[in-house]
GROMACS .gro file of C-alpha atoms in nm:
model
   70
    1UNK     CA    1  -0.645  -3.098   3.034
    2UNK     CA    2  -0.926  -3.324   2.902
    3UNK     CA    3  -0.859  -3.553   2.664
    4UNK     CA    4  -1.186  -3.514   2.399
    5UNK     CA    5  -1.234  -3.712   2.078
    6UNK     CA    6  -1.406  -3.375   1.882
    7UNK     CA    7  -1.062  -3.149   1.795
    8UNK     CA    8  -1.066  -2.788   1.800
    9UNK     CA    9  -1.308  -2.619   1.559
   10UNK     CA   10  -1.181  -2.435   1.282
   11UNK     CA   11  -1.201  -2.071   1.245
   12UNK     CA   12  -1.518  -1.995   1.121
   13UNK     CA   13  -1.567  -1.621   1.071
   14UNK     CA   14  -1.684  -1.518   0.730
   15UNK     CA   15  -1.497  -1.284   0.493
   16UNK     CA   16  -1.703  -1.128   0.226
   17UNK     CA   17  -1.506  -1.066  -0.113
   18UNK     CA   18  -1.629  -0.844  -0.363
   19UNK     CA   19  -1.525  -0.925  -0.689
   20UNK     CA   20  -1.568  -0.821  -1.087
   21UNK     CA   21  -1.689  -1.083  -1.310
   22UNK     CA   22  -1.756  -1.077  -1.654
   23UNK     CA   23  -2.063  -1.085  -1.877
   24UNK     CA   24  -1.981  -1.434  -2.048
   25UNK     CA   25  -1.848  -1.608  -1.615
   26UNK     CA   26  -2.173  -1.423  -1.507
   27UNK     CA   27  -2.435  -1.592  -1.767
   28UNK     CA   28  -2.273  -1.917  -1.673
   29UNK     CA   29  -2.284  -1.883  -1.337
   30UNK     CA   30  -2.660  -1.835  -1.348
   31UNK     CA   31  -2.676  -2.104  -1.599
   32UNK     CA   32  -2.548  -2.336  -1.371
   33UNK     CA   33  -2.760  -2.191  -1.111
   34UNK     CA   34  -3.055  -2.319  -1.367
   35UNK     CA   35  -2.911  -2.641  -1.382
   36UNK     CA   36  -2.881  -2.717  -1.014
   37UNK     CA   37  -3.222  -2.622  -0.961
   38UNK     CA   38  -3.314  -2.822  -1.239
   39UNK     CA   39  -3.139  -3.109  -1.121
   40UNK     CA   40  -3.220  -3.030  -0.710
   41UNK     CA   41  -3.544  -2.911  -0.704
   42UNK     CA   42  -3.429  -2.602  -0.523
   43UNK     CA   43  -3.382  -2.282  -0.661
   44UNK     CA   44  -3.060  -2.138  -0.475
   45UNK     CA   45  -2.918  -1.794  -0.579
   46UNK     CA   46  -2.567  -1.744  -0.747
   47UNK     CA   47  -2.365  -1.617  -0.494
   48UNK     CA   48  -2.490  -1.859  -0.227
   49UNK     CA   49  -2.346  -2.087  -0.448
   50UNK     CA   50  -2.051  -1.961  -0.582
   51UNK     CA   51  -1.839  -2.055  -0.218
   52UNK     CA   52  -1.943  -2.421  -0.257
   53UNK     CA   53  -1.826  -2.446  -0.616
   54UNK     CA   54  -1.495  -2.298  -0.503
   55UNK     CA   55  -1.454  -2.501  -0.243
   56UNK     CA   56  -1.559  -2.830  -0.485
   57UNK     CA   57  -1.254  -2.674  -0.724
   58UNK     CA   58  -0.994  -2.681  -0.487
   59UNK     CA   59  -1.035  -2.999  -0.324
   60UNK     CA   60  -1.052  -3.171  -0.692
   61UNK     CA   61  -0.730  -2.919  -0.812
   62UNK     CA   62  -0.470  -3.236  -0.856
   63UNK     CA   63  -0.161  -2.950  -0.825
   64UNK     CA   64  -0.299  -2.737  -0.545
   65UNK     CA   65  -0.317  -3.090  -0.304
   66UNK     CA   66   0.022  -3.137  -0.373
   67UNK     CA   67   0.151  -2.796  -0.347
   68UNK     CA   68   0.042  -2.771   0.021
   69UNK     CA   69  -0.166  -2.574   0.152
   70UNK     CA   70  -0.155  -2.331   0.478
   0.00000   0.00000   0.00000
């Protein structure tokens, strides 16, 4: 076997969710959307969004870090 410095790469096939949101989480979402293109200079859409916000969440979510994770 060689011996290589770059591990194994995760597993990196999408899953699409489809979920129910409601009017008040949807006008922020698109808010924020505003704001980031405000603050970017690039207008990106909501949902492209939405996976990297999630991801910012949990890796700043103090109680999930120490719960472990899978």
């Amino acid at each position: 076997m060689v011996d290589l410095k770059l591990a194994k790469l995760p597993d990196r096939t999408p899953v699409k969710l489809t979920i129910t949101l409601g009017a008040e989480l949807n006008q922020c979402l698109r808010d924020y959307a505003e704001l980031y293109a405000a603050a970017y200079g690039a207008t990106e859409q909501v949902v492209d969004l939405i996976p990297y916000m999630l991801e910012a969440f949990l890796q700043s979510d103090k109680g999930f870090q120490r719960g472990g994770k899978k």
